[in-house]
CSV table of N, CA and C in Angstrom, one decimal:
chain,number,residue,atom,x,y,z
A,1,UNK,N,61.4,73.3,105.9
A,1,UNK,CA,60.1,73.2,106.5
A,1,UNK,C,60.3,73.0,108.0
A,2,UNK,N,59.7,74.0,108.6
A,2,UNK,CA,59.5,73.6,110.4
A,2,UNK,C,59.0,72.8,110.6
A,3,UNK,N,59.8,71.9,112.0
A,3,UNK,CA,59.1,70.7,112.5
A,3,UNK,C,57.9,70.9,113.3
A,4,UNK,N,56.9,69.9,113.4
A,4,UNK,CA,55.8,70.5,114.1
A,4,UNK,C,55.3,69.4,114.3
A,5,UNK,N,55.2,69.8,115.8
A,5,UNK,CA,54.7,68.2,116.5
A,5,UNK,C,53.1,67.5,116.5
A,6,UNK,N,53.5,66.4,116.7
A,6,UNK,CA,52.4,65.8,115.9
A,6,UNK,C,51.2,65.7,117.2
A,7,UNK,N,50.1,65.3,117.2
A,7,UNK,CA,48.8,65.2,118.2
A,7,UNK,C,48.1,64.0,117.7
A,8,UNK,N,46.7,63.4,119.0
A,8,UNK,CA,46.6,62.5,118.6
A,8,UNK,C,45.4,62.6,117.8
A,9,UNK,N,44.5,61.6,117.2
A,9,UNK,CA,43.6,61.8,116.7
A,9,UNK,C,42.4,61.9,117.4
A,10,UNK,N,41.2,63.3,117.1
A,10,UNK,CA,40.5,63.4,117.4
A,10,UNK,C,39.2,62.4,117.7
A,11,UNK,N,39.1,61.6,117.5
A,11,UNK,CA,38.0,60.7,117.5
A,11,UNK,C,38.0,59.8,118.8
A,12,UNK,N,37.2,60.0,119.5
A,12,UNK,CA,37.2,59.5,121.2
A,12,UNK,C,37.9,58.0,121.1
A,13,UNK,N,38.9,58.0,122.0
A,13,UNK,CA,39.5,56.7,122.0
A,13,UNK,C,40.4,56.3,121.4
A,14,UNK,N,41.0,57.2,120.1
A,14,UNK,CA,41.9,57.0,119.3
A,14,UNK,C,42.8,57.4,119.6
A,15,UNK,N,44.6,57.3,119.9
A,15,UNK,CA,45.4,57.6,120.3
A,15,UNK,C,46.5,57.9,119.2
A,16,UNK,N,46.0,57.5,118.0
A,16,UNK,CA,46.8,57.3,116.9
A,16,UNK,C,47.4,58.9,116.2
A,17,UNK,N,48.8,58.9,116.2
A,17,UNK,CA,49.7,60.6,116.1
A,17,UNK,C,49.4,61.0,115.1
A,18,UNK,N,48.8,62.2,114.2
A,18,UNK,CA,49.0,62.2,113.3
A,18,UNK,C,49.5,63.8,113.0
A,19,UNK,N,49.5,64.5,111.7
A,19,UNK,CA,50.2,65.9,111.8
A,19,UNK,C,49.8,66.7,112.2
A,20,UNK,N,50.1,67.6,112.2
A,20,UNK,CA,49.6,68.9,113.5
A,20,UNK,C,48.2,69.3,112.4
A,21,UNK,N,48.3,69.7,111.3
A,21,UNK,CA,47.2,70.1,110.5
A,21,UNK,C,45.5,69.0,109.9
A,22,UNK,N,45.9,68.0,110.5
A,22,UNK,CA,44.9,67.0,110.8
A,22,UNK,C,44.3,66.9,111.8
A,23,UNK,N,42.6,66.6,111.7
A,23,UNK,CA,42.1,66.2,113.1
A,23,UNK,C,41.7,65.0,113.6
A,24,UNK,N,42.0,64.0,112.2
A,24,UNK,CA,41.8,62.5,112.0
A,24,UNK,C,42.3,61.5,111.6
A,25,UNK,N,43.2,60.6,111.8
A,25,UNK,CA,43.4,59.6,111.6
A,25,UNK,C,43.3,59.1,110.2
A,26,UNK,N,43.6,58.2,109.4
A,26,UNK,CA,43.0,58.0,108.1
A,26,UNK,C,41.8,57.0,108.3
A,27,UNK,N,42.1,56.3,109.2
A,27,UNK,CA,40.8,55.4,109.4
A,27,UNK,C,39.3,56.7,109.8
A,28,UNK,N,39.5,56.9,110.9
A,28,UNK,CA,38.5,57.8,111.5
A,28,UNK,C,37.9,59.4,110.6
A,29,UNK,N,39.2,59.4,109.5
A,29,UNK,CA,38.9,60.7,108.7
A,29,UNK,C,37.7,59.6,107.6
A,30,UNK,N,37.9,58.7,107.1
A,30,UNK,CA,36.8,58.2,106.4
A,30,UNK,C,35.8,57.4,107.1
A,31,UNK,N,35.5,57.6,108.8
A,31,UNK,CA,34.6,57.2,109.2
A,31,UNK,C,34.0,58.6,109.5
A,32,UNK,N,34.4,59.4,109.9
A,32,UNK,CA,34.1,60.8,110.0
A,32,UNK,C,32.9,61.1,108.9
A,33,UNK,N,33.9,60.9,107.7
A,33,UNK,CA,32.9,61.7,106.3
A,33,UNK,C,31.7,60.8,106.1
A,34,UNK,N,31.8,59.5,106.7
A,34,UNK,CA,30.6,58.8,106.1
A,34,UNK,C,29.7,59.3,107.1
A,35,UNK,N,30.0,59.7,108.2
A,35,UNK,CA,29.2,60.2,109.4
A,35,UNK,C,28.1,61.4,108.9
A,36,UNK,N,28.9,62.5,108.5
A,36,UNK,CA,28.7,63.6,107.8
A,36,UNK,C,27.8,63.3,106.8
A,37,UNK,N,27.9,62.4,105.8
A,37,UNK,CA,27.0,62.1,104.7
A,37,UNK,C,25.6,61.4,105.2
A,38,UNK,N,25.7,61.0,105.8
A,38,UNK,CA,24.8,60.1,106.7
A,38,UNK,C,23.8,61.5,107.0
A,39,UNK,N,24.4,62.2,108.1
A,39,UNK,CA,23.8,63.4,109.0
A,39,UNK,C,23.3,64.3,108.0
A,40,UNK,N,23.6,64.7,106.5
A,40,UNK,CA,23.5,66.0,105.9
A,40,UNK,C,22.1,64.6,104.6
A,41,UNK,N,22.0,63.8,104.4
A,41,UNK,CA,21.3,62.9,103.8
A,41,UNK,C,20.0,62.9,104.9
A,42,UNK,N,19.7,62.7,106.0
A,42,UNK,CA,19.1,62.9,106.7
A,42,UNK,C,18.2,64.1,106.8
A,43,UNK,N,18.8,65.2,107.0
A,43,UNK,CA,18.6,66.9,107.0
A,43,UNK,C,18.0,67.0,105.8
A,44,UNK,N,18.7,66.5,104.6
A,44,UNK,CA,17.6,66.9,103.3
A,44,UNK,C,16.3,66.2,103.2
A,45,UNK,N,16.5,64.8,103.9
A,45,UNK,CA,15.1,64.1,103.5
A,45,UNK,C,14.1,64.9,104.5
A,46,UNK,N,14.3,65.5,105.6
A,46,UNK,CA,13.3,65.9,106.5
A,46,UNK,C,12.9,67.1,105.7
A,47,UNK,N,13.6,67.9,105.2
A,47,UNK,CA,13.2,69.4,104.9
A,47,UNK,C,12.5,69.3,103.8
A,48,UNK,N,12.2,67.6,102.8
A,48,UNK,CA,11.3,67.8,101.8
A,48,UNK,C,10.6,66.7,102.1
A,49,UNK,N,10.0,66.7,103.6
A,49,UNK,CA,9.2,65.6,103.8
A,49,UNK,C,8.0,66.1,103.8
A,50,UNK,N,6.8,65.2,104.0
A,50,UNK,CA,5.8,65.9,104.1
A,50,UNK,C,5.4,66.4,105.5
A,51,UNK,N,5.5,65.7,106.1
A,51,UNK,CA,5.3,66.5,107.7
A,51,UNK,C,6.2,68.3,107.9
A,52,UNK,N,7.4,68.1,107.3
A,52,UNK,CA,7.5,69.8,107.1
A,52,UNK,C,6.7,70.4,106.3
A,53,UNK,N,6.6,69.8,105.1
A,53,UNK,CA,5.8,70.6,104.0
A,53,UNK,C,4.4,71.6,104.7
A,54,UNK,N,3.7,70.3,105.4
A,54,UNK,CA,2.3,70.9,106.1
A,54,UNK,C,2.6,71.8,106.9
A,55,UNK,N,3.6,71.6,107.9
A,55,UNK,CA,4.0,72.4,108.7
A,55,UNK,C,4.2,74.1,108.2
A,56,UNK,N,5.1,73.9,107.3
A,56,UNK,CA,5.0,75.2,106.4
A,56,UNK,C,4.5,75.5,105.8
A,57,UNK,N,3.7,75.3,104.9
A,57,UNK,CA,2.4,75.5,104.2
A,57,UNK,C,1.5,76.3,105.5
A,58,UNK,N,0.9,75.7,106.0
A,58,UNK,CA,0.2,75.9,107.1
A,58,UNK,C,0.4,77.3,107.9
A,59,UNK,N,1.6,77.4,108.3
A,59,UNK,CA,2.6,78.2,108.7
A,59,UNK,C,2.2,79.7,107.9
A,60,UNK,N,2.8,79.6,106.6
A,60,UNK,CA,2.9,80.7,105.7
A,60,UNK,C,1.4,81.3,105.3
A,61,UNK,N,0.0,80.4,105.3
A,61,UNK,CA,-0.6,80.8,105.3
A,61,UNK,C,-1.5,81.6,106.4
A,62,UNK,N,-1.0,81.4,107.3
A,62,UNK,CA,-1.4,82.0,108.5
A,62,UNK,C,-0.6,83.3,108.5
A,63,UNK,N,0.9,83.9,107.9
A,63,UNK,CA,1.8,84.3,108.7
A,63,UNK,C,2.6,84.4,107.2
A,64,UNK,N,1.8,85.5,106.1
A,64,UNK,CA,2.2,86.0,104.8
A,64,UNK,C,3.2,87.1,104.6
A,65,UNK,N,3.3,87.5,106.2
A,65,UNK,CA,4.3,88.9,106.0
A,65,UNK,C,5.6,88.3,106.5
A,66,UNK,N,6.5,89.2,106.0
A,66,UNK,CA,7.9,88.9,106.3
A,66,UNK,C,8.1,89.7,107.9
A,67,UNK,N,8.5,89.0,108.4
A,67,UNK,CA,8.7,89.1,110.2
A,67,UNK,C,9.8,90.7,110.4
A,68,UNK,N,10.4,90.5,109.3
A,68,UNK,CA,11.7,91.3,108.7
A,68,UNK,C,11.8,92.7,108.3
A,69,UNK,N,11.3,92.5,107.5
A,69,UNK,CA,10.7,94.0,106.4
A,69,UNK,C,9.4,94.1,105.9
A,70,UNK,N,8.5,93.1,105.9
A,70,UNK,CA,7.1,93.6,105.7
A,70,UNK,C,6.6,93.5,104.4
A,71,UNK,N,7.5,92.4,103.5
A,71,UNK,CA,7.7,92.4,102.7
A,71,UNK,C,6.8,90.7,102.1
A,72,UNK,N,6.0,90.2,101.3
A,72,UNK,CA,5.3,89.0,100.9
A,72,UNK,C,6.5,87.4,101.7
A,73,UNK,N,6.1,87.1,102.8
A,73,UNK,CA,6.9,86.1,103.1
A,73,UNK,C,7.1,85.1,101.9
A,74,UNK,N,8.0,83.9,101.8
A,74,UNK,CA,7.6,82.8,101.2
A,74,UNK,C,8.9,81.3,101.4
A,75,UNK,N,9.2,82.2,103.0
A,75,UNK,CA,10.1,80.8,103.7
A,75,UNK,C,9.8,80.9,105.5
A,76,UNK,N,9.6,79.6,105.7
A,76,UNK,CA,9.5,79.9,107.1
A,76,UNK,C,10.7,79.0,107.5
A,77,UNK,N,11.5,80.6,109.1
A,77,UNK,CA,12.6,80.4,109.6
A,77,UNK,C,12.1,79.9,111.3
A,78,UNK,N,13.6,79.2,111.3
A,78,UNK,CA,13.5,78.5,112.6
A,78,UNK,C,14.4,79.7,113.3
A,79,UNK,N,13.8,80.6,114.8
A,79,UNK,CA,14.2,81.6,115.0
A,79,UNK,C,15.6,81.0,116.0
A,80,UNK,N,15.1,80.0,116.8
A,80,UNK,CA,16.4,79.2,117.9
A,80,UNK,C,16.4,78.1,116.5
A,81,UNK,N,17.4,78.1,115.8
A,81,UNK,CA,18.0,76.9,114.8
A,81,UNK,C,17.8,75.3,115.4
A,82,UNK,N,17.0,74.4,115.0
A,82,UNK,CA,16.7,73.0,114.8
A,82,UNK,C,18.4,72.3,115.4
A,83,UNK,N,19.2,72.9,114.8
A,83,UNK,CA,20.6,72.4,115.1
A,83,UNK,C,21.0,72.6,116.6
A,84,UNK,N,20.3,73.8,117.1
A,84,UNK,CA,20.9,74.3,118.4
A,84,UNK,C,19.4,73.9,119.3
A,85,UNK,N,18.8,73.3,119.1
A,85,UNK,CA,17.5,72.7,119.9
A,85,UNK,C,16.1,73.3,120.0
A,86,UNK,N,16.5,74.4,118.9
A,86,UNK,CA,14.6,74.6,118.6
A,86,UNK,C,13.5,73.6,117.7
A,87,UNK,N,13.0,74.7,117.8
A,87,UNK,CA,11.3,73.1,117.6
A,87,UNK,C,10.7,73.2,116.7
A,88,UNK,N,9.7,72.8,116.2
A,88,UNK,CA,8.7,73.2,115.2
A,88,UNK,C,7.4,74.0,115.6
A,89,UNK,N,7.8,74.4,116.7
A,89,UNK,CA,6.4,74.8,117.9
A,89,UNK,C,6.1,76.6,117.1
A,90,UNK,N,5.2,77.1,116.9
A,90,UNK,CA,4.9,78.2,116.3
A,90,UNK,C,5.8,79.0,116.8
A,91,UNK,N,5.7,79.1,118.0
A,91,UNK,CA,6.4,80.4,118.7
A,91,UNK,C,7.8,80.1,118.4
A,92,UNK,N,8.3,79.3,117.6
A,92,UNK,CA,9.8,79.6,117.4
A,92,UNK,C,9.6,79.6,116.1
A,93,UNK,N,8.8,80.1,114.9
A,93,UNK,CA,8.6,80.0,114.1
A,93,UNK,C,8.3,81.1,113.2
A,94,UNK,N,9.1,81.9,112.5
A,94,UNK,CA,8.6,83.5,111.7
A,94,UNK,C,8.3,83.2,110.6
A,95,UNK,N,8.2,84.3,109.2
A,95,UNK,CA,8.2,84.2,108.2
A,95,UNK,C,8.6,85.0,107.5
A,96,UNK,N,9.6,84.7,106.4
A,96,UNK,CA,10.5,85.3,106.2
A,96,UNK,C,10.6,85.6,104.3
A,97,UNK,N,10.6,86.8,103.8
A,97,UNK,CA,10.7,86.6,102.7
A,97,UNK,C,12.5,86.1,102.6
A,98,UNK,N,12.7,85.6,100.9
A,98,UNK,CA,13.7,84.5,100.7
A,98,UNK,C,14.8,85.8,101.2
A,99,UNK,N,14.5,87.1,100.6
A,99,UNK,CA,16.4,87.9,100.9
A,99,UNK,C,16.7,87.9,102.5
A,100,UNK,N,15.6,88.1,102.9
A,100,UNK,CA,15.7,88.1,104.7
A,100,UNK,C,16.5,86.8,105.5
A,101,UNK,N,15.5,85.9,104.7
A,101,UNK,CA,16.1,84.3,105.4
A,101,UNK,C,17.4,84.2,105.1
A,102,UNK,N,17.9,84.7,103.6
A,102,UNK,CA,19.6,84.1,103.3
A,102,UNK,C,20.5,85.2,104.2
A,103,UNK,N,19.9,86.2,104.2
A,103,UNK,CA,20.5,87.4,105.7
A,103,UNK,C,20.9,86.5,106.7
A,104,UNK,N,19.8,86.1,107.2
A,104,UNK,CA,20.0,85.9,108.7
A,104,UNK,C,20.6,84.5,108.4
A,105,UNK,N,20.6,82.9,107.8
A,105,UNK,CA,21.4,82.7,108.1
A,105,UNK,C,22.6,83.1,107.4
A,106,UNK,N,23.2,83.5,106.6
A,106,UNK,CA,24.0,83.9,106.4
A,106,UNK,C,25.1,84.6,107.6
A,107,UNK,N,24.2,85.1,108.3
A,107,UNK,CA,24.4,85.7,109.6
A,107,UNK,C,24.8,84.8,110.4
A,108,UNK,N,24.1,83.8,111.0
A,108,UNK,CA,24.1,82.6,111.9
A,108,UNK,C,25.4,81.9,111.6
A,109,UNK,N,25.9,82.1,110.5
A,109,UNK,CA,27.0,81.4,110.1
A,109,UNK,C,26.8,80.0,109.4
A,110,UNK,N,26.1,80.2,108.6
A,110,UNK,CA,25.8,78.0,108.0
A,110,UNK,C,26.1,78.1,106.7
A,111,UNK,N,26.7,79.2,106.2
A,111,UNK,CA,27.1,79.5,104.4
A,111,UNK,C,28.3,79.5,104.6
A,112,UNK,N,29.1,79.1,104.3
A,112,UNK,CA,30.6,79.3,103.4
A,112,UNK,C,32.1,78.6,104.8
């Protein structure tokens, strides 16, 4: 097995070595994941809240065609991604039938 030097751990302020194929510490790898669960537990409760629900609802009924192909919408996409600092504001807002939306993000990169 080749040697391979070690680095330190990713987590601001931690100095602690660990193997080259790690980016965390053991401490900070399971403060990491609870971080993650936290962040992705959050994300789900908003997307079946009701303040989205209206928002979409609302949305779709104004705005039945697919932005895409022209095809019966029945998802509304965030055109600048929520993640990357878009809004709920109409104008960043299309509609999308389902094969279109799993296109594009699939496209965006947020699957696999």
């Amino acid at each position: 097995m080749p040697w391979r030097i070690k680095h330190s751990c990713s987590w601001q302020g931690c100095g602690a070595l660990i193997e080259y194929n790690e980016r965390y510490c053991k401490k900070h790898k399971k403060l990491n994941n609870i971080l993650i669960n936290i962040k992705r537990n959050n994300i789900r409760q908003y997307w079946s809240s009701w303040e989205w629900r209206k928002i979409r609802n609302e949305f779709l009924r104004k705005n039945s065609i697919c932005a895409i192909c022209g095809n019966e919408a029945a998802e509304v996409d965030h055109i600048v991604p929520v993640r990357l600092g878009g809004t709920n504001d109409e104008s960043n807002l299309q509609a999308l039938c389902k094969s279109c939306h799993s296109r594009k993000t699939a496209k965006e990169g947020r699957w696999g």
